[in-house]
Short mmCIF file of C-alpha atoms and ligand atoms in Angstrom, two decimals:
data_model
loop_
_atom_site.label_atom_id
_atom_site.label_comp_id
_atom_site.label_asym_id
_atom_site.label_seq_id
_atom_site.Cartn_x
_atom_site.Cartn_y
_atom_site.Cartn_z
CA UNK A 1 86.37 123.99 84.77
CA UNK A 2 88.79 121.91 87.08
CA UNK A 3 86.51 122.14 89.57
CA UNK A 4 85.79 118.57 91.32
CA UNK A 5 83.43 117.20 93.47
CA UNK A 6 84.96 116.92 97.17
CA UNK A 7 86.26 113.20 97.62
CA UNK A 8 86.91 111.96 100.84
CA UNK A 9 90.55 111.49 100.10
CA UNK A 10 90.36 115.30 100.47
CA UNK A 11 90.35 114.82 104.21
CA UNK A 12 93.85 113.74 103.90
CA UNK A 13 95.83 115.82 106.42
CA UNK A 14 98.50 116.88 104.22
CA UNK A 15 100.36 119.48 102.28
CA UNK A 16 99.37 117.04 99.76
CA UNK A 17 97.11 114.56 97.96
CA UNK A 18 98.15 110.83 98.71
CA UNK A 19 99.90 109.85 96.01
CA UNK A 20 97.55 107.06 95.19
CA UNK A 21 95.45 109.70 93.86
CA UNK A 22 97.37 112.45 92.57
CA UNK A 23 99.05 110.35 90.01
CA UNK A 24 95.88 109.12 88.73
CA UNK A 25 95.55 113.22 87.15
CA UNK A 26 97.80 111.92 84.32
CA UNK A 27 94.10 112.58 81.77
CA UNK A 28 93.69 116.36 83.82
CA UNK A 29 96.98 117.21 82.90
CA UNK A 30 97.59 115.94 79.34
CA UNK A 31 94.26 118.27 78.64
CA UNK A 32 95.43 121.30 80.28
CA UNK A 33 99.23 120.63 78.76
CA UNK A 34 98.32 118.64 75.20
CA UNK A 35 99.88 121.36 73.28
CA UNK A 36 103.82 121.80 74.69
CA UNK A 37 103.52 117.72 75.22
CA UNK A 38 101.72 117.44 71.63
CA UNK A 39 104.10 119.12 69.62
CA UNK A 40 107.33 116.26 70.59
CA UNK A 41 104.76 113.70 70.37
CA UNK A 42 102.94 111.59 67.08
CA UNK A 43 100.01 110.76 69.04
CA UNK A 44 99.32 114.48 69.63
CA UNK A 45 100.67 116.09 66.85
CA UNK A 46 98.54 118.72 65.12
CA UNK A 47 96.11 118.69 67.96
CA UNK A 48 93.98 121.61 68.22
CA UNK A 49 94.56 124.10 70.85
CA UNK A 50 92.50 124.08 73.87
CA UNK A 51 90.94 127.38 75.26
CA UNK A 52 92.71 126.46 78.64
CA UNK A 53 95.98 125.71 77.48
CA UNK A 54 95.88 129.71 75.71
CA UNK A 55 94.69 130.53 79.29
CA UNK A 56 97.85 128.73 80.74
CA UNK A 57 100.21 129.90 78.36
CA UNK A 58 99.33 133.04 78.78
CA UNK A 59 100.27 132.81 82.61
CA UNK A 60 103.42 131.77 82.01
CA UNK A 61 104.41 134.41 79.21
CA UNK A 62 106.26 136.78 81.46
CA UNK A 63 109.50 139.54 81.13
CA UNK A 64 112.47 137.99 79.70
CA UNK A 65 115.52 138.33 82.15
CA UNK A 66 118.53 139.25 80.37
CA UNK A 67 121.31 139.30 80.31
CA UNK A 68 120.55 135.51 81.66
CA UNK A 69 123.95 133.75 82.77
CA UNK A 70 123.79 130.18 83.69
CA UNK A 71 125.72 129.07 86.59
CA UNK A 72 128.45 126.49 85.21
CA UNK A 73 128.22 125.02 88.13
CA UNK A 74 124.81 124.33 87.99
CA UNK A 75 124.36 124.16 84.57
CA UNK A 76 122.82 120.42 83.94
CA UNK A 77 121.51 117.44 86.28
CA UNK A 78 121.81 113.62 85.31
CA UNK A 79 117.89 114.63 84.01
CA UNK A 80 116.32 116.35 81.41
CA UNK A 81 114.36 119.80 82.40
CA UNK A 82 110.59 119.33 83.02
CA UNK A 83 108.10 120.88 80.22
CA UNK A 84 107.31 124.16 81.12
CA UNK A 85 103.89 123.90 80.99
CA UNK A 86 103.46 120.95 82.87
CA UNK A 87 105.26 122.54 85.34
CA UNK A 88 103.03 125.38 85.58
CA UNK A 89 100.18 123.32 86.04
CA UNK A 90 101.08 121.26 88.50
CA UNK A 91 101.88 123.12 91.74
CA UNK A 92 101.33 123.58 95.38
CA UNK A 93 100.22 126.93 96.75
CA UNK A 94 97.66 125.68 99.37
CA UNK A 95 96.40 130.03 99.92
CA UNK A 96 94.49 129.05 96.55
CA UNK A 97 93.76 125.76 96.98
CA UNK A 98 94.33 122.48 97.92
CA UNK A 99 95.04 120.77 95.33
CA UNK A 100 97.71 121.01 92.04
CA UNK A 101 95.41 122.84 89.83
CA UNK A 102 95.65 126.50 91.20
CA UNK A 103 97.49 127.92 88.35
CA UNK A 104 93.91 129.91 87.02
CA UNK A 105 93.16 130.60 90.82
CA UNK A 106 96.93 132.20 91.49
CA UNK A 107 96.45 135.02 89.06
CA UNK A 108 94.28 136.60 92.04
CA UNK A 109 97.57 137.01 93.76
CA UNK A 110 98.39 141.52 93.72
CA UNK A 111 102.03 141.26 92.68
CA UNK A 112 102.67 145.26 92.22
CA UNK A 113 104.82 147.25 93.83
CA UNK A 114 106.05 144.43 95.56
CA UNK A 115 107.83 144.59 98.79
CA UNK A 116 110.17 142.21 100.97
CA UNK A 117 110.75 143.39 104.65
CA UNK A 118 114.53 142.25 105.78
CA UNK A 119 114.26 142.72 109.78
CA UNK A 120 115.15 141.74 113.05
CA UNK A 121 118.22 140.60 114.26
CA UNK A 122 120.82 142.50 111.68
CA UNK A 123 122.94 145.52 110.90
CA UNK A 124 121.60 146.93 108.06
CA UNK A 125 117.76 146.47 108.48
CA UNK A 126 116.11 147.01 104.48
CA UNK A 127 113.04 147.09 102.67
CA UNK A 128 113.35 145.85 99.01
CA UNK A 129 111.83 146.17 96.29
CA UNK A 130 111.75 144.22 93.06
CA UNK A 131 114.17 146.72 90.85
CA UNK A 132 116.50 147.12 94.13
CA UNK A 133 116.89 143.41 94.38
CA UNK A 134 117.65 143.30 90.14
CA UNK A 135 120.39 145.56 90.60
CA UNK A 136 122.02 145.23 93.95
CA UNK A 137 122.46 141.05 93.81
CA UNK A 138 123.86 138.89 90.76
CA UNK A 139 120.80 137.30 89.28
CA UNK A 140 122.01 133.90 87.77
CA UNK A 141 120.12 130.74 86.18
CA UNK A 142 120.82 127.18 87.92
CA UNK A 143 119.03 124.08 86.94
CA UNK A 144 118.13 122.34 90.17
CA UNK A 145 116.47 118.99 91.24
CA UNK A 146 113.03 119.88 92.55
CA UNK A 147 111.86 117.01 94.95
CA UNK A 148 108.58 117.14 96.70
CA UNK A 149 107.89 115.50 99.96
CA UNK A 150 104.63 113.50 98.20
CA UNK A 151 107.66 111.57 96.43
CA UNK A 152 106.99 113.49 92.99
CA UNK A 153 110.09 115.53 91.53
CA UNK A 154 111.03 117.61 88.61
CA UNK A 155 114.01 119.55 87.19
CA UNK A 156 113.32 123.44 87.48
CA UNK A 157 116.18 126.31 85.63
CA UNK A 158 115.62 128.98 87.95
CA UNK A 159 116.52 132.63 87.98
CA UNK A 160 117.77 134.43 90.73
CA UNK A 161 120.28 134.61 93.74
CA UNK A 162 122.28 132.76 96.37
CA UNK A 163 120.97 133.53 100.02
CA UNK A 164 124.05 134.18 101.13
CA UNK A 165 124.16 137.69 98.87
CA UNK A 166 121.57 138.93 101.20
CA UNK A 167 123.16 137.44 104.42
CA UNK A 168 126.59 139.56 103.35
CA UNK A 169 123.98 142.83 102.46
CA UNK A 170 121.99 143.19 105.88
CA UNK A 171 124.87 141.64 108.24
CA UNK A 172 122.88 139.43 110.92
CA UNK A 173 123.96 139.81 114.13
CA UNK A 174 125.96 137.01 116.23
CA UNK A 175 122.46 136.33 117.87
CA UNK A 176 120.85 135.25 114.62
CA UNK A 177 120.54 131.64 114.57
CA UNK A 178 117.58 131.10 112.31
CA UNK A 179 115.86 132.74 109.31
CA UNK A 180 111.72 132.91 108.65
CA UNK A 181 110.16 133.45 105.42
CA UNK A 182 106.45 134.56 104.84
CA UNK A 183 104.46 134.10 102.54
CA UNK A 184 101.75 137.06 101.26
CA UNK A 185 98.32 136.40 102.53
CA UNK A 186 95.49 137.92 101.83
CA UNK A 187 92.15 135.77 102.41
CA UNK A 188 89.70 137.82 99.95
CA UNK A 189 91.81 136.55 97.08
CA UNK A 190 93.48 133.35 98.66
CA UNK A 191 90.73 131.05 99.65
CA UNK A 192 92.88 128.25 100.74
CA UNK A 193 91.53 124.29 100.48
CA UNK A 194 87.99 123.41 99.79
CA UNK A 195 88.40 120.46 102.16
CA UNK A 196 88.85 121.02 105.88
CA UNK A 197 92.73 120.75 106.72
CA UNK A 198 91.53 121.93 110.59
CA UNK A 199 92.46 125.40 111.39
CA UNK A 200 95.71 126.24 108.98
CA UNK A 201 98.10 128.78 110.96
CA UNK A 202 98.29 131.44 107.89
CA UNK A 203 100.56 133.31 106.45
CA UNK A 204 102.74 130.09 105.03
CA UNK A 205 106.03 130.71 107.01
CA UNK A 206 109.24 128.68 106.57
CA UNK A 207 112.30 129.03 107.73
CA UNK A 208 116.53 127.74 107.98
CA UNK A 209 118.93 127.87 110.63
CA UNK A 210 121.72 130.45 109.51
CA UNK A 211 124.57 127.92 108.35
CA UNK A 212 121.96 126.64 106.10
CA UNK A 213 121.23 130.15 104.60
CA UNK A 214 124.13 130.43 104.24
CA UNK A 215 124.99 127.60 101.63
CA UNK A 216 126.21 128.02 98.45
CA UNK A 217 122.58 126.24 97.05
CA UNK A 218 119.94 128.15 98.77
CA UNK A 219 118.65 130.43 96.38
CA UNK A 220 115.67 133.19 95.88
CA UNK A 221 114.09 132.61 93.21
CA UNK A 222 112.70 135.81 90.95
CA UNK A 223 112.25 133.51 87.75
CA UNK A 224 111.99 130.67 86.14
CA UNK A 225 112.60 129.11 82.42
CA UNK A 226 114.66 132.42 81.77
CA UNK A 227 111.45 134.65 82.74
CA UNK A 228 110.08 136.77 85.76
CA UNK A 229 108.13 134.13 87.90
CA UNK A 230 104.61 133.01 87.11
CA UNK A 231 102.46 133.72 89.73
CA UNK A 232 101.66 129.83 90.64
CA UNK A 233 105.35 129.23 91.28
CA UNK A 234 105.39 131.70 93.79
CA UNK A 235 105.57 135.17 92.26
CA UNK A 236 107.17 137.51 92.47
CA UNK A 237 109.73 135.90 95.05
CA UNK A 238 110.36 132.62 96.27
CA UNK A 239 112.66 130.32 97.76
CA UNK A 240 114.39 127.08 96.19
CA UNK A 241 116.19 124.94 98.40
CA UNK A 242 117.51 121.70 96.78
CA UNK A 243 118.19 119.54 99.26
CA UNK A 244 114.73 120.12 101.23
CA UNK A 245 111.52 118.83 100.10
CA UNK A 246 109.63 121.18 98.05
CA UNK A 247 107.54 122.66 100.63
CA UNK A 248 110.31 124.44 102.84
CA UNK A 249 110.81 126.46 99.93
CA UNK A 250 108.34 129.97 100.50
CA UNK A 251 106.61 131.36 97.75
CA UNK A 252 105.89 134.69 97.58
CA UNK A 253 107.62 135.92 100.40
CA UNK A 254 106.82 139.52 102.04
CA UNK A 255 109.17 139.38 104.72
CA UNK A 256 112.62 137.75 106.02
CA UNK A 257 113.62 137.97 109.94
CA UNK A 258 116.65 137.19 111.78
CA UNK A 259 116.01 135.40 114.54
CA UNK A 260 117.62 133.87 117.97
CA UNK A 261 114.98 130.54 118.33
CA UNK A 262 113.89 128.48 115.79
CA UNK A 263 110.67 129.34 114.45
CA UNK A 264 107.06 128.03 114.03
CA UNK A 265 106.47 127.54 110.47
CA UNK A 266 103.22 126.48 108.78
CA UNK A 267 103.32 123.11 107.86
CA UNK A 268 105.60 121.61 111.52
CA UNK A 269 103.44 123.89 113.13
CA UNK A 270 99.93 121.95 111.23
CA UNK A 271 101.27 118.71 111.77
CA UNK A 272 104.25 118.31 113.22
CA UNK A 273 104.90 114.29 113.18
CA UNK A 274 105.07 114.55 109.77
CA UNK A 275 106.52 117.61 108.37
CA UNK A 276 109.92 118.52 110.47
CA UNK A 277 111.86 121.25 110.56
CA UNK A 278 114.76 120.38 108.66
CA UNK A 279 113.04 118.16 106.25
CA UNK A 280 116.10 117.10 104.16
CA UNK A 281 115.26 114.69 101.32
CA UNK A 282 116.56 111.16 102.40
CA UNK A 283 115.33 107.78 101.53
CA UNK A 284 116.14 106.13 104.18
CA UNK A 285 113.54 108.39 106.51
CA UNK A 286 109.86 107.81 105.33
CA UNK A 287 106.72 109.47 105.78
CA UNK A 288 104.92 108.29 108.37
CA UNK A 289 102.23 107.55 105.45
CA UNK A 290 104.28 106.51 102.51
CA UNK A 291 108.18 105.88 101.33
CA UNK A 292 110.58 108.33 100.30
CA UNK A 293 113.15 105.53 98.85
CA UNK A 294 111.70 106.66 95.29
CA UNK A 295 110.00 109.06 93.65
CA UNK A 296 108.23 109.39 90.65
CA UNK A 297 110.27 111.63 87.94
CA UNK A 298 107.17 112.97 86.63
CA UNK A 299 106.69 115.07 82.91
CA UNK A 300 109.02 112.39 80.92
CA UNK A 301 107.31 111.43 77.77
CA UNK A 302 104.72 112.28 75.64
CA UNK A 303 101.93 110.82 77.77
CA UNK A 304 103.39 113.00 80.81
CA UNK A 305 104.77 109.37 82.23
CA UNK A 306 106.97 109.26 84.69
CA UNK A 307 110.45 107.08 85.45
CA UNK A 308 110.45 105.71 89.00
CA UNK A 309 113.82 106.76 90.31
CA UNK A 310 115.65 106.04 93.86
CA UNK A 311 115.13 109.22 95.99
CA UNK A 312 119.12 110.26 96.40
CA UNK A 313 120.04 111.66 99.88
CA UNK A 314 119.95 115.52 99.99
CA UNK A 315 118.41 115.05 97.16
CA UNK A 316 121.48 114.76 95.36
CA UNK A 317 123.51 117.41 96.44
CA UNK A 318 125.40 115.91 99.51
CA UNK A 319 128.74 117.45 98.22
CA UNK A 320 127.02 120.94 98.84
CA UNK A 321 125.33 120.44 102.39
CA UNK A 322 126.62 117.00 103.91
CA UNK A 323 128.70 119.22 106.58
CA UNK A 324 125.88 120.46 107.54
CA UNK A 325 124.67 117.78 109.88
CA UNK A 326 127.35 115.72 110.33
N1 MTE B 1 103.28 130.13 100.27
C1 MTE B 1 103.39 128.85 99.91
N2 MTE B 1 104.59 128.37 99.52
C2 MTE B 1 104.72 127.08 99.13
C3 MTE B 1 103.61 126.19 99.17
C4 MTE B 1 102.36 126.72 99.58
O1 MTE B 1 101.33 126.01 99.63
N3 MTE B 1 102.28 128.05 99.93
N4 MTE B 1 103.78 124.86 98.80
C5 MTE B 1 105.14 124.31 98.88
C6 MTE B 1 105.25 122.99 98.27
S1 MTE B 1 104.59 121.68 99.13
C7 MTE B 1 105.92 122.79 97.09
S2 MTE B 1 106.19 121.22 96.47
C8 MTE B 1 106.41 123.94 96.29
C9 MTE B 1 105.83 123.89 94.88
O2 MTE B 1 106.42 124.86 94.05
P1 MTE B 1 105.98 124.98 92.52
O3 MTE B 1 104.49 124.95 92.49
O4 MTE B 1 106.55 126.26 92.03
O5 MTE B 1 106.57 123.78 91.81
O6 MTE B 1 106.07 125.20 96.86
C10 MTE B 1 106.16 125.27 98.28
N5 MTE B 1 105.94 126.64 98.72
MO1 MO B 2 105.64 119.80 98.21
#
């Protein structure tokens, strides 16, 4: 039912809509997320519940994790948390589509007996699973800024673990100067974006350079909103990264190697003028097609409004990862 017609903004070469359009979803959203939004609002209140909102909420009913410690230190932001079900309706995960309603399509994605590969260039080469990762690294919640590069952001509370825990477990080598991150891919149940985006170099692969890894904020991601992850954020393992724009941050990641060069990863690789490398959120460095100075805090009132707010550099956490390119 959230099928649309193809537009020709869908030739947009992008990880993304342009925003021009993508904010103009405000009436697709409010139906898919009238409920959560309805029951803080007067407009809405009492509304009947739609058969795709049960759909949605469904998704998003997953395990508890518990016990569920939140970080002190990253316990609050100067921002309230973004509705849950907005949220979970409004993502990126371009295997099932191209554009923010996937959530339906992502429940394709086979999330048993999952499996992350840790390889190449460290001591203690592991395979994980999901139950050895629960009990071998401290899962914690932190409430993060989420900033995407399309100039949209959110506030997330995520479950899971610094990077560094699995740096100090597997013991890179002195040659390992850079981390990559796939994605799963599997094209009979990811059929990627109606509209052309040319020939897309799948799996998704991102990746770090070591002393970013390394960082107190970057963080795998096993939950969200004090449950195992929904599969449209990225289930059943993901990485968060603060300070990047959204996209550097992997969902559902099958494998993590340690590696001497920097590596090709999807989007630098797709289009490379606009999506770098490093891709830390600063205002002062626009998109070649649009401005990063703001963004649009999206998910703030009733009518799933949004405050304009200046785009902060490192999105805010400068104290954290400032060193690192200095
Ligand atoms: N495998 C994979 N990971 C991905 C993406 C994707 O398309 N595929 N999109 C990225 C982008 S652009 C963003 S903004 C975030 C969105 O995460 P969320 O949907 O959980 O908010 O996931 C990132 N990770
Ligand atoms: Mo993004």
């Amino acid at each position: 039912m959230f099928i649309r017609n193809p537009k020709p903004w869908h030739n947009e070469r992008s990880p993304v809509t342009p925003k021009r359009i993508y904010f103009n979803r405000r009436h697709f959203l409010k139906s898919v997320i009238g409920v959560g939004i309805g029951a803080t609002s007067l407009s809405l209140a009492g509304c009947q519940t739609s058969e795709s909102d049960r759909a949605l909420q469904k998704t998003l009913n997953q395990p508890k994790i518990s016990p569920l410690k939140t970080n002190p230190n990253f316990a609050s932001v100067d921002r309230p948390i973004t509705n849950e079900k907005l949220a979970g309706s409004y993502n990126n995960f371009y295997e099932f589509g191209g554009d923010k309603s996937i959530w339906l399509k992502a429940q394709e994605l086979p999330t048993d007996n999952w499996k992350v590969e840790v390889t190449g260039l460290v001591k203690n080469p592991k395979t994980y699973d999901l139950d050895d990762i629960k009990k071998q690294f401290p899962i914690e919640e932190r409430i993060y800024r989420f900033r995407c590069v399309e100039a949209w952001s959110m506030v997330l509370p995520w479950v899971g673990f610094p990077m560094k825990e699995l740096i100090k477990a597997v013991e890179p080598t002195s040659k390992a100067k850079f981390v990559r991150f796939t994605s799963f891919y599997d094209e009979t149940v990811m059929p990627g974006p109606t509209f052309s985006l040319g020939n897309l170099p799948w799996p998704y692969t991102e990746g770090l350079r070591i002393e970013e890894m390394a960082n107190e904020l970057a963080f795998f991601a096993i939950g969200i909103y004090g449950e195992e992850l929904p599969k449209q954020h990225g289930a059943p393992i993901r990485a968060v990264l603060p300070w990047k724009y959204g996209f550097k941050g992997a969902k559902s990641i099958v494998k993590v190697e340690f590696l001497a060069q920097q590596p090709a990863t999807y989007w630098h690789t797709r289009i490379p003028n606009e999506y770098g490398f490093i891709a830390n959120v600063n205002p002062d460095v626009p998109h070649p097609r649009w401005s990063q100075a703001t963004e649009k805090f999206i998910g703030t009132g009733p009518d799933l409004s949004w405050d304009i707010k200046p785009t902060q550099l490192y999105n805010g956490y400068q104290e954290y990862v400032a060193h690192l390119y200095s």
